[in-house]
CSV table of C-alpha atoms in Angstrom, one decimal:
chain,number,residue,atom,x,y,z
A,1,UNK,CA,46.9,50.5,119.2
A,2,UNK,CA,48.2,53.2,117.0
A,3,UNK,CA,44.8,54.5,116.3
A,4,UNK,CA,44.2,55.2,119.8
A,5,UNK,CA,47.9,56.5,120.2
A,6,UNK,CA,46.8,59.2,117.8
A,7,UNK,CA,43.9,59.9,120.0
A,8,UNK,CA,45.9,61.1,122.7
A,9,UNK,CA,46.3,64.6,121.4
A,10,UNK,CA,42.5,64.9,120.5
A,11,UNK,CA,41.3,67.8,122.7
A,12,UNK,CA,37.5,69.3,123.5
A,13,UNK,CA,38.7,72.1,121.0
A,14,UNK,CA,38.0,69.6,118.1
A,15,UNK,CA,34.2,70.3,118.7
A,16,UNK,CA,34.6,73.9,117.3
A,17,UNK,CA,34.5,71.9,113.8
A,18,UNK,CA,31.4,70.5,114.6
A,19,UNK,CA,29.7,74.0,115.7
A,20,UNK,CA,31.0,75.6,112.6
A,21,UNK,CA,29.5,73.0,110.3
A,22,UNK,CA,26.3,73.0,112.1
A,23,UNK,CA,25.9,76.7,112.0
A,24,UNK,CA,26.4,77.1,108.3
A,25,UNK,CA,23.1,74.8,107.7
A,26,UNK,CA,21.2,76.6,110.6
A,27,UNK,CA,22.3,80.0,109.7
A,28,UNK,CA,21.2,79.5,105.9
A,29,UNK,CA,17.9,78.1,107.1
A,30,UNK,CA,17.6,81.5,108.8
A,31,UNK,CA,17.7,83.5,105.6
A,32,UNK,CA,14.7,85.2,104.1
A,33,UNK,CA,15.5,82.7,101.0
A,34,UNK,CA,17.5,79.7,101.2
A,35,UNK,CA,18.1,76.1,99.9
A,36,UNK,CA,16.3,73.8,102.4
A,37,UNK,CA,18.3,70.4,101.1
A,38,UNK,CA,21.5,72.1,100.9
A,39,UNK,CA,21.3,72.8,104.5
A,40,UNK,CA,20.1,69.8,105.4
A,41,UNK,CA,23.1,68.3,103.9
A,42,UNK,CA,25.5,70.7,105.9
A,43,UNK,CA,23.6,69.7,109.0
A,44,UNK,CA,23.8,65.9,108.1
A,45,UNK,CA,27.7,66.3,107.8
A,46,UNK,CA,27.6,68.1,111.3
A,47,UNK,CA,25.8,65.1,112.9
A,48,UNK,CA,28.2,62.7,111.3
A,49,UNK,CA,31.0,64.7,112.8
A,50,UNK,CA,29.5,64.8,116.0
A,51,UNK,CA,29.0,61.2,116.2
A,52,UNK,CA,32.8,60.3,114.9
A,53,UNK,CA,34.1,62.7,117.4
A,54,UNK,CA,32.1,61.7,120.4
A,55,UNK,CA,33.4,58.0,119.8
A,56,UNK,CA,36.7,59.3,119.4
A,57,UNK,CA,36.5,61.3,122.6
A,58,UNK,CA,35.4,58.2,124.4
A,59,UNK,CA,38.1,56.0,123.1
A,60,UNK,CA,40.6,59.0,124.5
A,61,UNK,CA,38.8,59.0,127.9
A,62,UNK,CA,39.0,55.1,128.2
A,63,UNK,CA,43.1,54.7,126.8
A,64,UNK,CA,44.4,58.1,127.7
A,65,UNK,CA,42.7,59.2,131.1
A,66,UNK,CA,45.9,60.8,132.3
A,67,UNK,CA,45.9,63.2,129.3
A,68,UNK,CA,42.1,63.8,129.5
A,69,UNK,CA,42.5,65.0,133.0
A,70,UNK,CA,45.5,67.2,131.9
A,71,UNK,CA,43.2,68.9,129.5
A,72,UNK,CA,41.3,69.9,132.8
A,73,UNK,CA,44.0,71.1,134.5
A,74,UNK,CA,45.8,73.0,131.7
A,75,UNK,CA,44.5,76.8,131.9
A,76,UNK,CA,45.0,76.5,127.6
A,77,UNK,CA,42.6,73.8,126.9
A,78,UNK,CA,40.2,73.7,130.0
A,79,UNK,CA,37.9,76.5,128.3
A,80,UNK,CA,37.1,74.5,125.2
A,81,UNK,CA,35.2,72.0,127.4
A,82,UNK,CA,32.3,74.5,126.7
A,83,UNK,CA,32.6,73.3,122.9
A,84,UNK,CA,31.1,70.2,124.0
A,85,UNK,CA,28.0,71.6,125.3
A,86,UNK,CA,27.9,73.9,122.3
A,87,UNK,CA,28.7,71.1,119.6
A,88,UNK,CA,25.8,69.1,120.9
A,89,UNK,CA,23.3,72.0,120.9
A,90,UNK,CA,24.3,73.3,117.6
A,91,UNK,CA,23.5,69.9,116.0
A,92,UNK,CA,20.5,69.8,117.9
A,93,UNK,CA,19.1,73.0,117.1
A,94,UNK,CA,20.1,72.1,113.6
A,95,UNK,CA,17.9,69.1,113.5
A,96,UNK,CA,14.9,71.5,113.9
A,97,UNK,CA,15.9,74.3,111.6
A,98,UNK,CA,17.5,72.2,108.8
A,99,UNK,CA,17.5,68.6,109.2
A,100,UNK,CA,13.8,68.3,109.4
A,101,UNK,CA,13.9,68.4,105.6
A,102,UNK,CA,15.3,65.5,105.6
A,103,UNK,CA,14.0,63.4,108.7
A,104,UNK,CA,11.0,64.8,109.5
A,105,UNK,CA,9.8,67.1,112.0
A,106,UNK,CA,8.8,64.3,114.7
A,107,UNK,CA,12.5,62.7,114.5
A,108,UNK,CA,13.9,66.1,114.7
A,109,UNK,CA,11.8,67.0,117.6
A,110,UNK,CA,13.2,63.8,119.5
A,111,UNK,CA,16.8,64.5,118.6
A,112,UNK,CA,17.0,67.9,119.5
A,113,UNK,CA,15.1,67.1,123.0
A,114,UNK,CA,18.1,64.7,123.6
A,115,UNK,CA,21.0,66.9,122.5
A,116,UNK,CA,19.4,69.9,123.9
A,117,UNK,CA,19.0,68.6,127.5
A,118,UNK,CA,22.5,66.7,127.1
A,119,UNK,CA,24.2,70.0,125.8
A,120,UNK,CA,22.3,72.6,128.2
A,121,UNK,CA,23.3,70.4,131.4
A,122,UNK,CA,27.2,70.2,130.2
A,123,UNK,CA,26.9,74.0,129.5
A,124,UNK,CA,25.8,74.7,132.8
A,125,UNK,CA,28.8,72.3,134.5
A,126,UNK,CA,30.9,73.9,132.3
A,127,UNK,CA,30.2,77.5,133.0
A,128,UNK,CA,30.7,76.4,136.8
A,129,UNK,CA,33.4,74.1,136.8
A,130,UNK,CA,35.9,75.8,134.5
A,131,UNK,CA,36.0,79.2,136.1
A,132,UNK,CA,36.1,77.4,139.3
A,133,UNK,CA,39.4,75.5,138.0
A,134,UNK,CA,40.8,78.6,136.7
A,135,UNK,CA,40.5,80.4,140.4
A,136,UNK,CA,41.6,77.5,142.6
A,137,UNK,CA,44.3,75.8,139.8
A,138,UNK,CA,45.2,77.6,137.2
A,139,UNK,CA,45.6,80.8,138.7
A,140,UNK,CA,46.1,83.1,135.6
A,141,UNK,CA,47.8,86.3,134.9
A,142,UNK,CA,46.2,89.1,133.2
A,143,UNK,CA,48.9,88.4,130.1
A,144,UNK,CA,47.2,84.9,129.9
A,145,UNK,CA,43.7,86.3,129.2
A,146,UNK,CA,42.4,85.1,125.8
A,147,UNK,CA,38.9,85.3,124.0
A,148,UNK,CA,39.1,81.4,124.6
A,149,UNK,CA,38.2,82.2,128.1
A,150,UNK,CA,34.4,83.0,127.0
A,151,UNK,CA,33.8,79.4,125.9
A,152,UNK,CA,32.3,78.0,128.9
A,153,UNK,CA,30.4,81.1,129.6
A,154,UNK,CA,28.8,81.2,126.1
A,155,UNK,CA,27.5,77.7,126.3
A,156,UNK,CA,24.0,78.5,128.3
A,157,UNK,CA,23.7,81.6,125.8
A,158,UNK,CA,23.5,78.7,122.8
A,159,UNK,CA,20.6,76.9,125.1
A,160,UNK,CA,18.8,80.1,125.5
A,161,UNK,CA,19.0,80.9,121.8
A,162,UNK,CA,18.0,77.2,120.4
A,163,UNK,CA,15.4,76.2,123.6
A,164,UNK,CA,12.7,78.2,122.4
A,165,UNK,CA,12.2,76.2,119.2
A,166,UNK,CA,11.1,73.3,121.3
A,167,UNK,CA,8.4,75.3,122.9
A,168,UNK,CA,5.6,74.7,120.7
A,169,UNK,CA,6.3,70.8,120.9
A,170,UNK,CA,5.4,71.0,124.6
A,171,UNK,CA,2.1,70.8,126.2
A,172,UNK,CA,0.2,74.3,126.6
A,173,UNK,CA,0.4,76.1,130.1
A,174,UNK,CA,3.3,75.7,132.5
A,175,UNK,CA,5.7,73.4,130.8
A,176,UNK,CA,6.1,76.1,127.8
A,177,UNK,CA,6.3,78.8,129.8
A,178,UNK,CA,8.8,77.3,132.1
A,179,UNK,CA,11.0,76.5,129.0
A,180,UNK,CA,10.7,80.1,127.9
A,181,UNK,CA,11.5,81.8,130.8
A,182,UNK,CA,14.1,79.2,131.5
A,183,UNK,CA,15.9,80.0,128.1
A,184,UNK,CA,15.5,83.9,129.2
A,185,UNK,CA,17.3,82.8,132.7
A,186,UNK,CA,20.2,81.1,130.8
A,187,UNK,CA,20.2,84.4,128.5
A,188,UNK,CA,20.8,86.5,131.7
A,189,UNK,CA,23.2,83.9,133.2
A,190,UNK,CA,25.6,84.0,130.3
A,191,UNK,CA,25.5,87.9,129.3
A,192,UNK,CA,26.2,88.8,132.9
A,193,UNK,CA,29.1,86.8,133.1
A,194,UNK,CA,30.3,87.6,129.4
A,195,UNK,CA,30.1,91.3,130.7
A,196,UNK,CA,32.5,90.3,133.6
A,197,UNK,CA,35.1,88.7,131.2
A,198,UNK,CA,35.1,91.2,128.3
A,199,UNK,CA,36.9,94.0,130.0
A,200,UNK,CA,39.9,91.8,131.1
A,201,UNK,CA,40.3,90.4,127.6
A,202,UNK,CA,40.4,94.1,126.3
A,203,UNK,CA,42.8,95.1,129.1
A,204,UNK,CA,44.9,92.0,128.0
A,205,UNK,CA,45.0,93.5,124.4
A,206,UNK,CA,45.7,97.1,125.3
A,207,UNK,CA,48.2,96.4,128.0
A,208,UNK,CA,50.1,93.3,126.5
A,209,UNK,CA,49.6,93.9,122.8
A,210,UNK,CA,48.3,91.3,120.2
A,211,UNK,CA,47.7,88.0,120.4
A,212,UNK,CA,50.2,85.3,119.5
A,213,UNK,CA,49.8,84.7,115.9
A,214,UNK,CA,48.1,81.2,116.0
A,215,UNK,CA,45.9,82.5,118.4
A,216,UNK,CA,44.8,85.3,116.4
A,217,UNK,CA,41.6,83.7,114.8
A,218,UNK,CA,40.1,83.4,118.7
A,219,UNK,CA,39.1,87.3,118.6
A,220,UNK,CA,36.3,86.3,116.6
A,221,UNK,CA,34.8,84.4,119.7
A,222,UNK,CA,33.7,87.7,121.0
A,223,UNK,CA,30.9,87.7,118.1
A,224,UNK,CA,29.7,84.7,119.7
A,225,UNK,CA,27.8,86.1,123.0
A,226,UNK,CA,26.7,89.0,120.9
A,227,UNK,CA,25.3,87.4,117.7
A,228,UNK,CA,23.7,84.6,119.7
A,229,UNK,CA,22.2,86.8,122.7
A,230,UNK,CA,20.5,89.0,119.8
A,231,UNK,CA,19.3,85.5,118.4
A,232,UNK,CA,18.3,84.4,121.6
A,233,UNK,CA,16.1,87.6,122.4
A,234,UNK,CA,14.6,87.6,119.0
A,235,UNK,CA,13.8,83.6,119.6
A,236,UNK,CA,12.0,84.3,122.9
A,237,UNK,CA,10.0,87.4,121.7
A,238,UNK,CA,8.9,85.0,118.5
A,239,UNK,CA,7.5,82.4,121.0
A,240,UNK,CA,6.5,84.7,123.8
A,241,UNK,CA,2.5,85.3,122.3
A,242,UNK,CA,0.3,82.9,123.9
A,243,UNK,CA,3.0,81.5,126.2
A,244,UNK,CA,3.7,84.3,128.4
A,245,UNK,CA,1.1,86.2,129.7
A,246,UNK,CA,0.4,90.0,128.6
A,247,UNK,CA,2.1,92.7,128.7
A,248,UNK,CA,5.2,90.7,129.1
A,249,UNK,CA,4.7,89.1,125.7
A,250,UNK,CA,4.9,92.4,123.9
A,251,UNK,CA,7.5,93.7,126.4
A,252,UNK,CA,9.8,90.7,125.1
A,253,UNK,CA,9.4,91.6,121.5
A,254,UNK,CA,10.2,95.5,122.6
A,255,UNK,CA,13.5,94.2,124.4
A,256,UNK,CA,14.3,92.2,121.4
A,257,UNK,CA,14.8,95.3,119.2
A,258,UNK,CA,16.1,97.7,121.8
A,259,UNK,CA,18.6,94.9,122.9
A,260,UNK,CA,19.6,93.7,119.6
A,261,UNK,CA,20.0,96.9,117.6
A,262,UNK,CA,22.8,98.4,119.6
A,263,UNK,CA,24.4,94.9,120.5
A,264,UNK,CA,24.6,94.1,116.5
A,265,UNK,CA,26.2,97.7,116.1
A,266,UNK,CA,29.1,96.7,118.6
A,267,UNK,CA,29.3,93.2,117.0
A,268,UNK,CA,29.9,94.9,113.7
A,269,UNK,CA,32.6,97.0,115.2
A,270,UNK,CA,34.4,93.9,117.0
A,271,UNK,CA,34.2,92.1,113.3
A,272,UNK,CA,36.0,95.1,111.7
A,273,UNK,CA,38.4,95.0,114.9
A,274,UNK,CA,39.2,91.7,114.5
A,275,UNK,CA,39.3,91.5,110.9
A,276,UNK,CA,41.9,93.8,110.9
A,277,UNK,CA,44.1,91.8,113.3
A,278,UNK,CA,43.6,88.9,111.3
A,279,UNK,CA,45.0,90.5,108.2
A,280,UNK,CA,48.0,91.8,110.1
A,281,UNK,CA,48.5,88.0,111.5
A,282,UNK,CA,48.4,86.7,108.2
A,283,UNK,CA,51.0,89.1,106.8
A,284,UNK,CA,53.4,87.9,109.6
A,285,UNK,CA,52.8,84.4,108.5
A,286,UNK,CA,50.2,82.9,110.7
A,287,UNK,CA,50.2,79.2,110.1
A,288,UNK,CA,46.9,77.2,110.0
A,289,UNK,CA,45.9,75.9,113.3
A,290,UNK,CA,42.4,74.4,114.8
A,291,UNK,CA,41.7,78.0,116.1
A,292,UNK,CA,40.6,79.3,112.7
A,293,UNK,CA,37.4,77.3,113.3
A,294,UNK,CA,36.8,80.4,115.6
A,295,UNK,CA,35.8,82.1,112.4
A,296,UNK,CA,33.0,80.1,111.5
A,297,UNK,CA,30.3,79.6,114.7
A,298,UNK,CA,30.8,83.2,116.0
A,299,UNK,CA,30.1,84.8,112.5
A,300,UNK,CA,27.2,82.2,112.0
A,301,UNK,CA,25.5,83.4,115.3
A,302,UNK,CA,25.8,87.1,113.9
A,303,UNK,CA,24.0,85.9,110.5
A,304,UNK,CA,20.9,84.6,112.7
A,305,UNK,CA,21.1,87.5,114.9
A,306,UNK,CA,20.6,89.9,111.8
A,307,UNK,CA,18.1,87.7,110.4
A,308,UNK,CA,16.1,87.9,113.6
A,309,UNK,CA,16.4,91.8,113.7
A,310,UNK,CA,15.1,92.0,110.2
A,311,UNK,CA,11.9,89.6,111.0
A,312,UNK,CA,11.3,92.2,113.9
A,313,UNK,CA,12.2,95.5,112.4
A,314,UNK,CA,11.1,94.6,108.8
A,315,UNK,CA,14.2,96.6,107.6
A,316,UNK,CA,15.8,95.5,104.5
A,317,UNK,CA,19.1,96.4,105.8
A,318,UNK,CA,19.2,93.8,108.3
A,319,UNK,CA,18.4,91.1,105.7
A,320,UNK,CA,20.9,92.3,103.6
A,321,UNK,CA,23.4,92.0,106.5
A,322,UNK,CA,22.5,88.4,107.2
A,323,UNK,CA,23.0,87.6,103.6
A,324,UNK,CA,26.4,89.5,103.7
A,325,UNK,CA,27.7,88.1,106.8
A,326,UNK,CA,26.3,84.1,105.4
A,327,UNK,CA,28.6,84.6,102.5
A,328,UNK,CA,31.8,85.5,104.8
A,329,UNK,CA,30.7,82.6,106.9
A,330,UNK,CA,30.9,80.0,103.8
A,331,UNK,CA,34.1,81.6,103.0
A,332,UNK,CA,35.6,80.9,106.7
A,333,UNK,CA,34.1,77.5,106.7
A,334,UNK,CA,35.4,76.3,103.4
A,335,UNK,CA,38.8,78.0,104.7
A,336,UNK,CA,38.8,76.0,107.8
A,337,UNK,CA,37.5,72.9,106.6
A,338,UNK,CA,40.3,72.5,104.0
A,339,UNK,CA,42.9,73.2,106.3
A,340,UNK,CA,41.6,70.7,108.6
A,341,UNK,CA,41.7,68.0,105.9
A,342,UNK,CA,45.1,68.8,104.9
A,343,UNK,CA,46.4,68.8,108.5
A,344,UNK,CA,44.8,65.5,109.3
A,345,UNK,CA,45.9,64.0,105.9
A,346,UNK,CA,49.6,65.0,106.6
A,347,UNK,CA,49.5,64.1,110.3
A,348,UNK,CA,50.3,67.7,111.5
A,349,UNK,CA,47.0,68.1,113.6
A,350,UNK,CA,47.0,64.8,115.2
A,351,UNK,CA,50.5,63.8,114.9
A,352,UNK,CA,52.0,60.3,115.5
A,353,UNK,CA,52.7,59.1,118.9
A,354,UNK,CA,56.8,59.1,119.5
A,355,UNK,CA,58.9,55.8,119.6
A,356,UNK,CA,58.7,54.1,122.4
A,357,UNK,CA,61.4,55.0,125.0
A,358,UNK,CA,64.1,52.6,125.1
A,359,UNK,CA,63.5,50.9,121.4
A,360,UNK,CA,66.5,50.8,119.3
A,361,UNK,CA,66.7,53.3,116.4
A,362,UNK,CA,66.4,51.9,113.0
A,363,UNK,CA,70.1,51.6,111.5
A,364,UNK,CA,71.1,51.0,108.1
A,365,UNK,CA,74.0,48.5,107.9
A,366,UNK,CA,75.8,47.4,104.6
A,367,UNK,CA,77.0,43.7,104.2
A,368,UNK,CA,79.8,42.5,102.8
A,369,UNK,CA,77.8,41.8,99.5
A,370,UNK,CA,76.9,45.7,99.4
A,371,UNK,CA,73.3,44.8,100.3
A,372,UNK,CA,71.7,47.5,102.7
A,373,UNK,CA,69.5,46.0,105.6
């Protein structure tokens, strides 16, 4: 009972740890040279984290349904439901890119098919449900705007980036073309929704100043749709020949470069801006919080985006950028993982439940013999 009581504080934001761990393996596999078994080990760790968290969240919904409902109605927590979908997608995509070295291609395809289908369905549901709740129930003000609002909108972009890897495993003809163009539709859905949201976030920063210290790492979430969309266009272009009729296959390859180069340029600008804000917050005593996992997955998408541009342009500069960003990703993951383990062991991140209401406080009584009871 004590265990389930601790789970009362387990929110959907914890799926960010799964995403951040999975992307370390997937991004490593996307580099020109990598250690396949190390990437597979990191992917296996993300799979273990996902299974553990799915079981814990199931207990949370079973024993603390009122709190689970409150998470949906809480404007600060509801957007994190997009992390559930992205965690499924990240682990599923990692099965094909990294996990196949350990479990084989056939098992990786089967696992990715299940997780991609479930993650895409949940991602689309979150992309509709969370904005709906924001309009009808949450009613936030501009001062409440944070990059966390992007989370449910980015989930379909993750599907767009990882779905093309399943195309070669479908029967030729319409099944392959349907999935590939479906991923392109998911790309457009997420991109346009993100473009509508970003001006609100920038206006909030300009008009109301920096984010609260603990929320500062969330600034890196803006990198997610930027890096992931660059990855998506490259992945779609890679699979287009033989699937999409000419001249659209060639046009998708051209679009991947014409879109990815300027977007990656803006991503590097935002990375510098977010890093400066992070240094400022750290100097002002920013404590560790689960928001630090926001430093991992978004940076990982920039790694895969830069690696995609390296393939399509042949420029060594993009390959070097991917390696440099991956080094940054490893540091961010190590910091976030270490802080999380310490927080869990100390009980800070998942605190013990308070004493039952009405329970008498513990008392120390000295008896006549001098003993303390």
